[in-house]
Short mmCIF file of C-alpha atoms and ligand atoms in Angstrom, two decimals:
data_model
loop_
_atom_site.label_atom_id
_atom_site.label_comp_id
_atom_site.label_asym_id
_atom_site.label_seq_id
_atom_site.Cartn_x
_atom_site.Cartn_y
_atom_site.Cartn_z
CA UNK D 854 0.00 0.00 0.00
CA UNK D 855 1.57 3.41 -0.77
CA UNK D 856 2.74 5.34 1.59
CA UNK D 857 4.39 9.24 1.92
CA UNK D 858 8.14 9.21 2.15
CA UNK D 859 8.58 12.97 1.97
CA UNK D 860 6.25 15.58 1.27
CA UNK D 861 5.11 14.58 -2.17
CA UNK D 862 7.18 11.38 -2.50
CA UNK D 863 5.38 8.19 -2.07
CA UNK D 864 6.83 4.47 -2.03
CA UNK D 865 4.72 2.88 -4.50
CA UNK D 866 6.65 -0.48 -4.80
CA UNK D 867 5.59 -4.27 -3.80
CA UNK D 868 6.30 -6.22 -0.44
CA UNK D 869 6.88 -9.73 -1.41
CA UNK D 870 6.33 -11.76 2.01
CA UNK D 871 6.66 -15.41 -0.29
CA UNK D 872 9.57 -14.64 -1.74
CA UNK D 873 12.18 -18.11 -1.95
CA UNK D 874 14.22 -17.81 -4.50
CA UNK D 875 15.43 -14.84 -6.91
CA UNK D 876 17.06 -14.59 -9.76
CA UNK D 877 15.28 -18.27 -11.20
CA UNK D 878 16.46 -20.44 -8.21
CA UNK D 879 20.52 -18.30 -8.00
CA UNK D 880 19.43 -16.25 -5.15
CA UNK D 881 17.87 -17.74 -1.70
CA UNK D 882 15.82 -14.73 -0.62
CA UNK D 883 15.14 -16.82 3.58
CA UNK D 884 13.16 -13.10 4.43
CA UNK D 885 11.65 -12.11 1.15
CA UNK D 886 11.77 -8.79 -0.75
CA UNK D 887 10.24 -5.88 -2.30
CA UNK D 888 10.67 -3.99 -5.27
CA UNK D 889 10.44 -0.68 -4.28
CA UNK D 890 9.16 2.05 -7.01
CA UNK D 891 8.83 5.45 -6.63
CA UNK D 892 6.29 8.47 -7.18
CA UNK D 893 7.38 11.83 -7.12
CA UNK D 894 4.07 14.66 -7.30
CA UNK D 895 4.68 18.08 -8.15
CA UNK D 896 4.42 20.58 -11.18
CA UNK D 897 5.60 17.38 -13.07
CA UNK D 898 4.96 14.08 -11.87
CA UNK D 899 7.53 11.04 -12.04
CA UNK D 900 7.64 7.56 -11.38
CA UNK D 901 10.96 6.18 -10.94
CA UNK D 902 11.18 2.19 -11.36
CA UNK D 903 7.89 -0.35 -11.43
CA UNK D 904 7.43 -3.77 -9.86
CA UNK D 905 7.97 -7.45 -10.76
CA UNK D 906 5.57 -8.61 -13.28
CA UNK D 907 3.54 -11.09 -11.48
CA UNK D 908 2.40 -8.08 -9.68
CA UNK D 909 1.73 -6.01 -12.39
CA UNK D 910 -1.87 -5.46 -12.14
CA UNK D 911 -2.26 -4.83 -8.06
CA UNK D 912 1.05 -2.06 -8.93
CA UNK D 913 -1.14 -0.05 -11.80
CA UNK D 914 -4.34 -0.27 -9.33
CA UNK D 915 -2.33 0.82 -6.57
CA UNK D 916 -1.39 3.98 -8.27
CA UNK D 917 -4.64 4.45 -10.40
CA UNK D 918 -5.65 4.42 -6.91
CA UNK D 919 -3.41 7.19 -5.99
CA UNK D 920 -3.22 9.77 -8.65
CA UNK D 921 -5.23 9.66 -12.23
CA UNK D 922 -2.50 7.85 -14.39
CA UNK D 923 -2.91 10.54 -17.15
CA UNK D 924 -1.31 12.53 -14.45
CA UNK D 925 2.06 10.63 -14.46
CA UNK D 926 4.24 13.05 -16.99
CA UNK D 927 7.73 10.94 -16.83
CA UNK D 928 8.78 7.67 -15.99
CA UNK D 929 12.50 7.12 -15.06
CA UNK D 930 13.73 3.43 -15.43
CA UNK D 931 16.91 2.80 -13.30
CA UNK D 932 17.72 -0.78 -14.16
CA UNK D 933 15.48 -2.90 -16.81
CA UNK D 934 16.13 -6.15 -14.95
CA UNK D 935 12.63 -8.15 -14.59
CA UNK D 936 12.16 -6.94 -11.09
CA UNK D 937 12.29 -3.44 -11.61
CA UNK D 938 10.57 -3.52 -15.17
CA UNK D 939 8.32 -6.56 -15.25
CA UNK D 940 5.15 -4.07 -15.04
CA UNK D 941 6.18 -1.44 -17.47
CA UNK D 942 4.63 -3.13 -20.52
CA UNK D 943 1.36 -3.52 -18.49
CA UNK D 944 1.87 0.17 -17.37
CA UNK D 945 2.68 1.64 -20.60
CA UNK D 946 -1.05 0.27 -22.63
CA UNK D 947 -2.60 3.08 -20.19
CA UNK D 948 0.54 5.85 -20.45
CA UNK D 949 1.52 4.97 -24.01
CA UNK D 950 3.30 8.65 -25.24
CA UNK D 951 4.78 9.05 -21.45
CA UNK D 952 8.40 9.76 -21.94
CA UNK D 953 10.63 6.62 -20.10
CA UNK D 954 13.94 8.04 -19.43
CA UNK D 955 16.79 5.39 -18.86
CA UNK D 956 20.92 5.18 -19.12
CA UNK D 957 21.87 4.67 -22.65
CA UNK D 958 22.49 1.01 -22.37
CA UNK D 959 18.83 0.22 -21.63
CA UNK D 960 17.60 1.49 -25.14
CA UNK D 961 19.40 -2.44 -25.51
CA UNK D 962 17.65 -3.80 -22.54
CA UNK D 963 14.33 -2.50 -22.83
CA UNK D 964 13.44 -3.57 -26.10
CA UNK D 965 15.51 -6.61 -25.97
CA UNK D 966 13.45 -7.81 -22.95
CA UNK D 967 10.10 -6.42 -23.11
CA UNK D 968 9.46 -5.02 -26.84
CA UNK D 969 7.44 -2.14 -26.20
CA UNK D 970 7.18 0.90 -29.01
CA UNK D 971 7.85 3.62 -26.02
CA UNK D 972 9.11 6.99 -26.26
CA UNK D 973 12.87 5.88 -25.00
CA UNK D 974 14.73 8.99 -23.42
CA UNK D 975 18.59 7.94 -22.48
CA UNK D 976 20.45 10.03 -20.01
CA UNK D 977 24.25 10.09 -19.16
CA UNK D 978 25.37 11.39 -16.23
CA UNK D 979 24.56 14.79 -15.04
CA UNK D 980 21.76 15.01 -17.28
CA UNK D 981 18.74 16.85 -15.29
CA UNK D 982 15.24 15.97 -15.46
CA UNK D 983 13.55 19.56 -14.13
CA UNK D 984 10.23 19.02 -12.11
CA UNK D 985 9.19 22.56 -11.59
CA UNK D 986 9.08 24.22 -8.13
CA UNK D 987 12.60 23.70 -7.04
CA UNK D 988 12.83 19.84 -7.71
CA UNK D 989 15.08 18.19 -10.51
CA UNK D 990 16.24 14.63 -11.03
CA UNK D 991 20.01 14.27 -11.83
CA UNK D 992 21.10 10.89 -13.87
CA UNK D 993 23.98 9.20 -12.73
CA UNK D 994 24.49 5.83 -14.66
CA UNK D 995 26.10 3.05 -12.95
CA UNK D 996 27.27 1.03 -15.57
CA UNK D 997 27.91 -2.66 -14.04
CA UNK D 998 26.28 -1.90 -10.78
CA UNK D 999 25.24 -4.63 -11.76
CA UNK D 1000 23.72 -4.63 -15.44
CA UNK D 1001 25.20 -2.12 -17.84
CA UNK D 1002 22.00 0.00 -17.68
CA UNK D 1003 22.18 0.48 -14.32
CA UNK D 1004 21.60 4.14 -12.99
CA UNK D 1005 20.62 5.95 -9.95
CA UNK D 1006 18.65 9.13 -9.82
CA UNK D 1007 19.19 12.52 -7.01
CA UNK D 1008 16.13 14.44 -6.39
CA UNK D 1009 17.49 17.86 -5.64
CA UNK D 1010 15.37 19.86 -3.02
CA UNK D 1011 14.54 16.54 -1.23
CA UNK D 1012 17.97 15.30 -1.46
CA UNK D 1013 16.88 11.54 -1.87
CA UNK D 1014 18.96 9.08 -3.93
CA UNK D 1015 17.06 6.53 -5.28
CA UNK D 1016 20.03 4.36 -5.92
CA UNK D 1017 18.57 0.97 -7.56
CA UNK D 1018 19.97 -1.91 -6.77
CA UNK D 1019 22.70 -0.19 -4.87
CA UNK D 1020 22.58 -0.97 -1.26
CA UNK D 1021 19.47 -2.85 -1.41
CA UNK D 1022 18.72 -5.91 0.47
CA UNK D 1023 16.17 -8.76 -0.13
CA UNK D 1024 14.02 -7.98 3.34
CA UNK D 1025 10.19 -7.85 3.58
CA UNK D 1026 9.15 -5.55 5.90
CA UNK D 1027 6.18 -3.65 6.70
CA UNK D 1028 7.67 -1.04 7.94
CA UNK D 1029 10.15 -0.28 5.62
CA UNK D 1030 13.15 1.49 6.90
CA UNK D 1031 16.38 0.72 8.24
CA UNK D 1032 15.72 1.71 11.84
CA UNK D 1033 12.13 0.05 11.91
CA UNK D 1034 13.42 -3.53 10.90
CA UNK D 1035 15.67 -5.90 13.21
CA UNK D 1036 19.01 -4.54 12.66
CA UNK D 1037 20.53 -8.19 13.13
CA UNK D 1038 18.51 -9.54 10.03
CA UNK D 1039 19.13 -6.24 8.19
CA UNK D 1040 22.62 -6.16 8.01
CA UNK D 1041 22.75 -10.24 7.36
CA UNK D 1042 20.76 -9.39 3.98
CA UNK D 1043 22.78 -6.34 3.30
CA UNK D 1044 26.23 -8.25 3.26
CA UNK D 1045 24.51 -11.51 1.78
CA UNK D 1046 23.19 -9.10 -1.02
CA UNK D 1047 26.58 -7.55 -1.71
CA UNK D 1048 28.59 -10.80 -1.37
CA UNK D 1049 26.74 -12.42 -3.91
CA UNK D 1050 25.39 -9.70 -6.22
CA UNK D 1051 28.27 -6.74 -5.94
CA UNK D 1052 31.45 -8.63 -5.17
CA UNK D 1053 32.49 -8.60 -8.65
CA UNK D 1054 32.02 -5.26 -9.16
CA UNK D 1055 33.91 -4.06 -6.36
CA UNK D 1056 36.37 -2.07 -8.02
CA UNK D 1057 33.59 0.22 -9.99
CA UNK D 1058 31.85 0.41 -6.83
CA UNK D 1059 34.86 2.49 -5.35
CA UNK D 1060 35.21 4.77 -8.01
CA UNK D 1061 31.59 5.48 -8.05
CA UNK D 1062 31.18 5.76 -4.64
CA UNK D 1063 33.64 8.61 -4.85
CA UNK D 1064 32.03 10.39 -7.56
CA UNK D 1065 28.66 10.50 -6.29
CA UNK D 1066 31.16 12.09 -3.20
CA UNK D 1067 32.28 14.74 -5.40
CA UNK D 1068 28.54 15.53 -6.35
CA UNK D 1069 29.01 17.26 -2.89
CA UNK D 1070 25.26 17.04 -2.66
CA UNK D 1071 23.48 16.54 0.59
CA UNK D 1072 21.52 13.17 0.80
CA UNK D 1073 19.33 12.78 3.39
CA UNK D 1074 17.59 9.55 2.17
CA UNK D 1075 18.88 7.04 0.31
CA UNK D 1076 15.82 4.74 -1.55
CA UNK D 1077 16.85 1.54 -2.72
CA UNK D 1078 14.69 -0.51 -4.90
CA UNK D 1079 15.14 -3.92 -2.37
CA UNK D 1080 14.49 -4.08 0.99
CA UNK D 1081 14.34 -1.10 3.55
CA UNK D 1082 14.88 2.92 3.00
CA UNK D 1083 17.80 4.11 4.66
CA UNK D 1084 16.75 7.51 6.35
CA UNK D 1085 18.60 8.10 10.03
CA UNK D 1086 22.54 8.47 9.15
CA UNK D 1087 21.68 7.24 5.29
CA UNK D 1088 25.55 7.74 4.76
CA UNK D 1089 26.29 4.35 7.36
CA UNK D 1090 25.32 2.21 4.01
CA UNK D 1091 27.84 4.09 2.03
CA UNK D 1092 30.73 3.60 4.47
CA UNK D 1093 29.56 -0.01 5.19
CA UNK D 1094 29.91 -0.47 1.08
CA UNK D 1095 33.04 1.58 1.03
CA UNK D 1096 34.80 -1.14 3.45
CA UNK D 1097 33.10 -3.94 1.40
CA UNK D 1098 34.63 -2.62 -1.77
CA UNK D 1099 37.91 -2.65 -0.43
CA UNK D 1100 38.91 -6.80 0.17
CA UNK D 1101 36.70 -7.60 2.54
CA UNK D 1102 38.06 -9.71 5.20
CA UNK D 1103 36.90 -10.19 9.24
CA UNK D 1104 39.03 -12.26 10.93
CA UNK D 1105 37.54 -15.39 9.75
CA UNK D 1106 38.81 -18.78 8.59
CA UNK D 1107 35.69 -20.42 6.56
CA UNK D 1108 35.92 -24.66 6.21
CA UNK D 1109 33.62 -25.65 2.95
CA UNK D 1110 33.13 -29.44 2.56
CA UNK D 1111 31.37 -32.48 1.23
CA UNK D 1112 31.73 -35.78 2.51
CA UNK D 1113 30.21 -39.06 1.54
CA UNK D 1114 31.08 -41.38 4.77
CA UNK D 1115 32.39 -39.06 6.81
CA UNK D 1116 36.26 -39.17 6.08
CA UNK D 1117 36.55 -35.47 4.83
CA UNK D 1118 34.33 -34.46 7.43
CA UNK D 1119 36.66 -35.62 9.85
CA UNK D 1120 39.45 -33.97 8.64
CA UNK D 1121 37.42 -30.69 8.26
CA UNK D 1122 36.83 -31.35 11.64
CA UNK D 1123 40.67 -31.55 12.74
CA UNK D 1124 41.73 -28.85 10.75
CA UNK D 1125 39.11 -26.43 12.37
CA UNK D 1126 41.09 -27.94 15.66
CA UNK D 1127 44.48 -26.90 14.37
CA UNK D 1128 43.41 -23.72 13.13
CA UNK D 1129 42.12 -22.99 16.78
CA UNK D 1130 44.91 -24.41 18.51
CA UNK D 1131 47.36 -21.61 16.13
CA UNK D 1132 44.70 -18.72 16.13
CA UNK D 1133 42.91 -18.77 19.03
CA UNK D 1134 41.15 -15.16 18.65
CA UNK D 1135 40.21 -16.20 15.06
CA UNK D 1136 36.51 -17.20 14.34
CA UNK D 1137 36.62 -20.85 12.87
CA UNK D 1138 33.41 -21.78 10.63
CA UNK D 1139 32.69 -24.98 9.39
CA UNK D 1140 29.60 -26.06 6.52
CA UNK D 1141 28.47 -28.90 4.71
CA UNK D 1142 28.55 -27.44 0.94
CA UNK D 1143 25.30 -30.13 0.84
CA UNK D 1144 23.72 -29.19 3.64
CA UNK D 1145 24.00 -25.70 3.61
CA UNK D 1146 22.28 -22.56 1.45
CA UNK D 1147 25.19 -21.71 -1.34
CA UNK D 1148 24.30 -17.76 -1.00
CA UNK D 1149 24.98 -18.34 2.77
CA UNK D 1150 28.13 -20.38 1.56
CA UNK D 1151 29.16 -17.36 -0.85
CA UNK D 1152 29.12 -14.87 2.52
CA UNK D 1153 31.29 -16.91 4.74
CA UNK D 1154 33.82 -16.88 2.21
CA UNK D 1155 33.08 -13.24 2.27
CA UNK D 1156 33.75 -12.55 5.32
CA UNK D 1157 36.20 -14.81 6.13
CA UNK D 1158 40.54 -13.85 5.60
CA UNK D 1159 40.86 -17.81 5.10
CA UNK D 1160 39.26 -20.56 3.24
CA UNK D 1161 39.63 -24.10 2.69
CA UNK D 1162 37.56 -26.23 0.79
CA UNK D 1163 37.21 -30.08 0.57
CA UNK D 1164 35.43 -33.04 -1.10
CA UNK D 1165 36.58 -36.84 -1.13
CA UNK D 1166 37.52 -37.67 -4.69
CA UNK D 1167 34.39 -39.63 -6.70
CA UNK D 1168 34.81 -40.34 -10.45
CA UNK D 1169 37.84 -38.85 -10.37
CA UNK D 1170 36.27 -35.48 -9.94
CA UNK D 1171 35.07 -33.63 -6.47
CA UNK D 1172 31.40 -33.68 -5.04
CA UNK D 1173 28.92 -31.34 -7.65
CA UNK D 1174 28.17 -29.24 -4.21
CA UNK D 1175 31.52 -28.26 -3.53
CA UNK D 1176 31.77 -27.59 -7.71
CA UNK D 1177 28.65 -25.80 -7.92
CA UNK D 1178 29.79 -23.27 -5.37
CA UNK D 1179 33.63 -23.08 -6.57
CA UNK D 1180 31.79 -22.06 -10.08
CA UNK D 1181 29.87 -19.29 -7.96
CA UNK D 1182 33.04 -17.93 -6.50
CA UNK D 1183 34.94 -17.81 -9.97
CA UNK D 1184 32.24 -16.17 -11.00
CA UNK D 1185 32.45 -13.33 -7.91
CA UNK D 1186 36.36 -12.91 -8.13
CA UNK D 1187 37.08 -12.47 -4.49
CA UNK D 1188 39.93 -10.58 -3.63
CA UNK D 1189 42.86 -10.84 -1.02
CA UNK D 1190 41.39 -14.28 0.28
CA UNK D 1191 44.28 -16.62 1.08
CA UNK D 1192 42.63 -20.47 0.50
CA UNK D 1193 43.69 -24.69 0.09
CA UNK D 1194 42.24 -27.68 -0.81
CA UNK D 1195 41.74 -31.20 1.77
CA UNK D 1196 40.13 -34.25 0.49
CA UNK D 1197 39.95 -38.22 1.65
CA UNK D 1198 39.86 -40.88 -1.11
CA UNK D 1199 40.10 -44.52 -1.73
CA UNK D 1200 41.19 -44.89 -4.89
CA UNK D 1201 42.92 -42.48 -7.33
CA UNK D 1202 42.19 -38.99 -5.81
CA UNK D 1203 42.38 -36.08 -7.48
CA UNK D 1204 40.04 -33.97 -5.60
CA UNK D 1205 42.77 -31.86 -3.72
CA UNK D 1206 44.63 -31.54 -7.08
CA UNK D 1207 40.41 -30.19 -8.63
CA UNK D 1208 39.91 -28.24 -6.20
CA UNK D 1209 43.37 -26.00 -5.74
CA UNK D 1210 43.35 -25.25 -9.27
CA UNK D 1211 39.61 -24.02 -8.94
CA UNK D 1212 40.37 -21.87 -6.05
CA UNK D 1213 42.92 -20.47 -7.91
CA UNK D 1214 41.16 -19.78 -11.29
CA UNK D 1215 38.72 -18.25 -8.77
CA UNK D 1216 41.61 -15.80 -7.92
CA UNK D 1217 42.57 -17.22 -4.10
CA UNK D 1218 45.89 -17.14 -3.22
CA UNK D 1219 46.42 -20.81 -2.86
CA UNK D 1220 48.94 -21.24 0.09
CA UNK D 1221 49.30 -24.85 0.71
CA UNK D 1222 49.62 -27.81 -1.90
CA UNK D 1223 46.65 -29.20 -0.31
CA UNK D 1224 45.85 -32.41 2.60
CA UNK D 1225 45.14 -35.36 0.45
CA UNK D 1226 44.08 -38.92 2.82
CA UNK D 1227 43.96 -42.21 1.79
CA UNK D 1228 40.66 -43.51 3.33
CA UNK D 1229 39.11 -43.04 6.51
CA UNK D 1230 41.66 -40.77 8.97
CA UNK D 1231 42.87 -42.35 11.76
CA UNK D 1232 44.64 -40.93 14.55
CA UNK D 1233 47.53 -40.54 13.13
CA UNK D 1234 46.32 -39.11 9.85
CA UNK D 1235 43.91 -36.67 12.04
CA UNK D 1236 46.93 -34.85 14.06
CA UNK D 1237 48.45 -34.71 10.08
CA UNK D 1238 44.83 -32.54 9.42
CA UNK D 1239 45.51 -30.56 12.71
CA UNK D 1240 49.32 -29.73 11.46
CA UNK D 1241 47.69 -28.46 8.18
CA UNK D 1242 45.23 -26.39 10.38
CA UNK D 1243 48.35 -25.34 12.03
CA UNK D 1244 50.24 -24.41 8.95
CA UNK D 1245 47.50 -22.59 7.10
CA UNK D 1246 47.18 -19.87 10.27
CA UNK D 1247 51.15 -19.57 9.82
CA UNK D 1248 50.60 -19.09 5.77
CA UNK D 1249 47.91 -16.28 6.91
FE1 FEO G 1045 16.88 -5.83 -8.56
FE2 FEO G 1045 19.25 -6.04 -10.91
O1 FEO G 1045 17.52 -6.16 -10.24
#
């Protein structure tokens, strides 16, 4: 249900309470998420971003309900991905001459995904967008944060930045900002959604950060189109990106495994008992790659300095879980994370040998040649997984 943000600014987005899985079945969304659109009423009206498509028809209602839609003199489109733009077709048969403005790579998106005959308006940055008494949009695109047509939008004489995907989190909430939700499950989502959506992008994300800095314009609400609005101390999401950017690391050592009878549990199990024994003040995680959520996987090796992986060896190969996820983290290009391989087998093993050459494809710094065990450990073999523990804090 809409509701007033600022004088004449309304949230006019979606809460999606069912929410499972996003991006097809990439993205485990455990609390949800909403797709937060925007109406701006003045001399000129603007709606900034729409809502997923399967809501497509409650969205238009909702703001038929608000406003006359012949009313609605611009639309801005920030990012084209489904879940921003999944309604615009549907809102478009009632708007059709509307102007849509958008960065220049969506006049590739837009069409290419939803093949509408709209009145396409790109922007670059700095282009303004006036809305009469004192209020203007300014474009900034954001090329790669995430999709190429990525932008975010200022609204000067409000000084909101509705920034998109940018720091976003996939949270339902009824309340809807930062300081109304449980700060706990906030900031899980917010580093999940970075981990695992803006990792790769880190780099950009600095240099953008500091020219939206050099803007020198006040913000005193930031409006992302996920999750929660950030509008006591908006900047702390800034500064908490800022240090994500930068090679994220707590002081961490993550343990990622599969096992089939237990043997590379075990050693996981040592290892975590070395590591302890040589870094006492360091947090030691372990997870079943199986057993465990890979998005949740993707943010302990995150936040973690160190990471070791391991699967027994079957068909001369590893276990598809611990594969899956070493595809995910190629994908992410973590920085600065130190990382070996440990592995049981019976027969020829070559896990240790799959997985160290993944991790470093995936751009670890592989430290160690890796623990390889023939069958199930025994005592022996286990104090050899605690020395590796031992030797990997030493390599950190
Ligand atoms: Fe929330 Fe990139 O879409």
């Amino acid at each position: 249900m809409p509701f007033e943000i600022k004088p004449g600014v309304h949230w006019v987005g979606k809460v999606d309470w069912e929410l499972r899985t996003f991006h097809g079945q990439e993205y485990s969304t455990h609390r949800g998420s909403s797709y937060n659109a925007y109406l701006v009423r003045g001399e000129r009206t603007v709606l900034i971003d729409t809502v997923w498509g399967p809501y497509a028809e409650e969205f238009v209602a909702g703001l038929a309900a608000l406003l006359p839609l012949d009313q609605i003199d611009h639309v801005v489109m920030n990012h084209n991905e489904p879940d921003h733009a999944g309604s615009l077709a549907r809102l478009m048969r009632e708007i059709p001459g509307v102007p849509v403005h958008c960065s220049r790579m969506a006049l590739q998106s837009i069409p290419g995904q939803f093949h509408g005959d709209w009145n396409l308006v790109p922007h670059k940055t700095g282009d303004v967008l006036d809305l009469g008494a004192g209020r203007a949009l300014t474009f900034v695109e954001m090329n790669m944060l995430h999709w190429p047509d990525s932008m975010a939008s200022y609204l000067s004489g409000d000084g909101i930045l509705f920034s998109n995907d940018a720091f976003g989190q996939h949270v339902a909430s009824e309340g809807l900002y930062a300081d109304t939700v449980d700060p706990c499950e906030l900031w899980a989502e917010a580093v999940k959604y970075y981990a695992n959506i803006l990792t790769p992008f880190s780099g950009l994300l600095q240099k953008k950060l500091a020219e939206i800095a050099a803007l020198g314009v006040p913000i005193e609400m930031i409006c992302p189109s996920h999750g929660v609005i950030w509008r006591e101390n908006p900047m702390q999401i800034v500064e908490r990106y800022a240090a994500w950017a930068d090679a994220y690391a707590e002081d961490r050592v993550v343990l990622l495994y599969d096992t089939m009878w237990d043997a590379t549990r075990l050693m996981a199990e040592a290892i975590a008992d070395g590591l302890r024994q040589a870094l006492p003040g360091t947090e030691v995680r372990l997870f079943n790659t199986a057993r465990t959520d890979k998005n949740d996987c993707i943010t302990e090796i995150f936040r973690a300095r160190g990471v070791l992986v391991g699967s027994p060896t079957i068909n001369r190969g590893i276990l598809h879980s611990v594969a899956g996820l070493l595809e995910v983290a190629t994908g992410l290009k973590f920085q600065g994370k130190k990382a070996a391989a440990f592995g049981s087998f019976g027969w020829s093993g070559e896990s240790v040998k799959h997985i160290a050459q993944a991790l470093e494809q995936a751009g670890f710094e592989v430290v160690d040649p890796g623990l390889r065990l023939k069958w199930r450990p025994d005592a022996g073999a286990l104090e050899q997984c605690r020395e590796f523990g031992r030797r990997f804090a030493a390599a950190l």
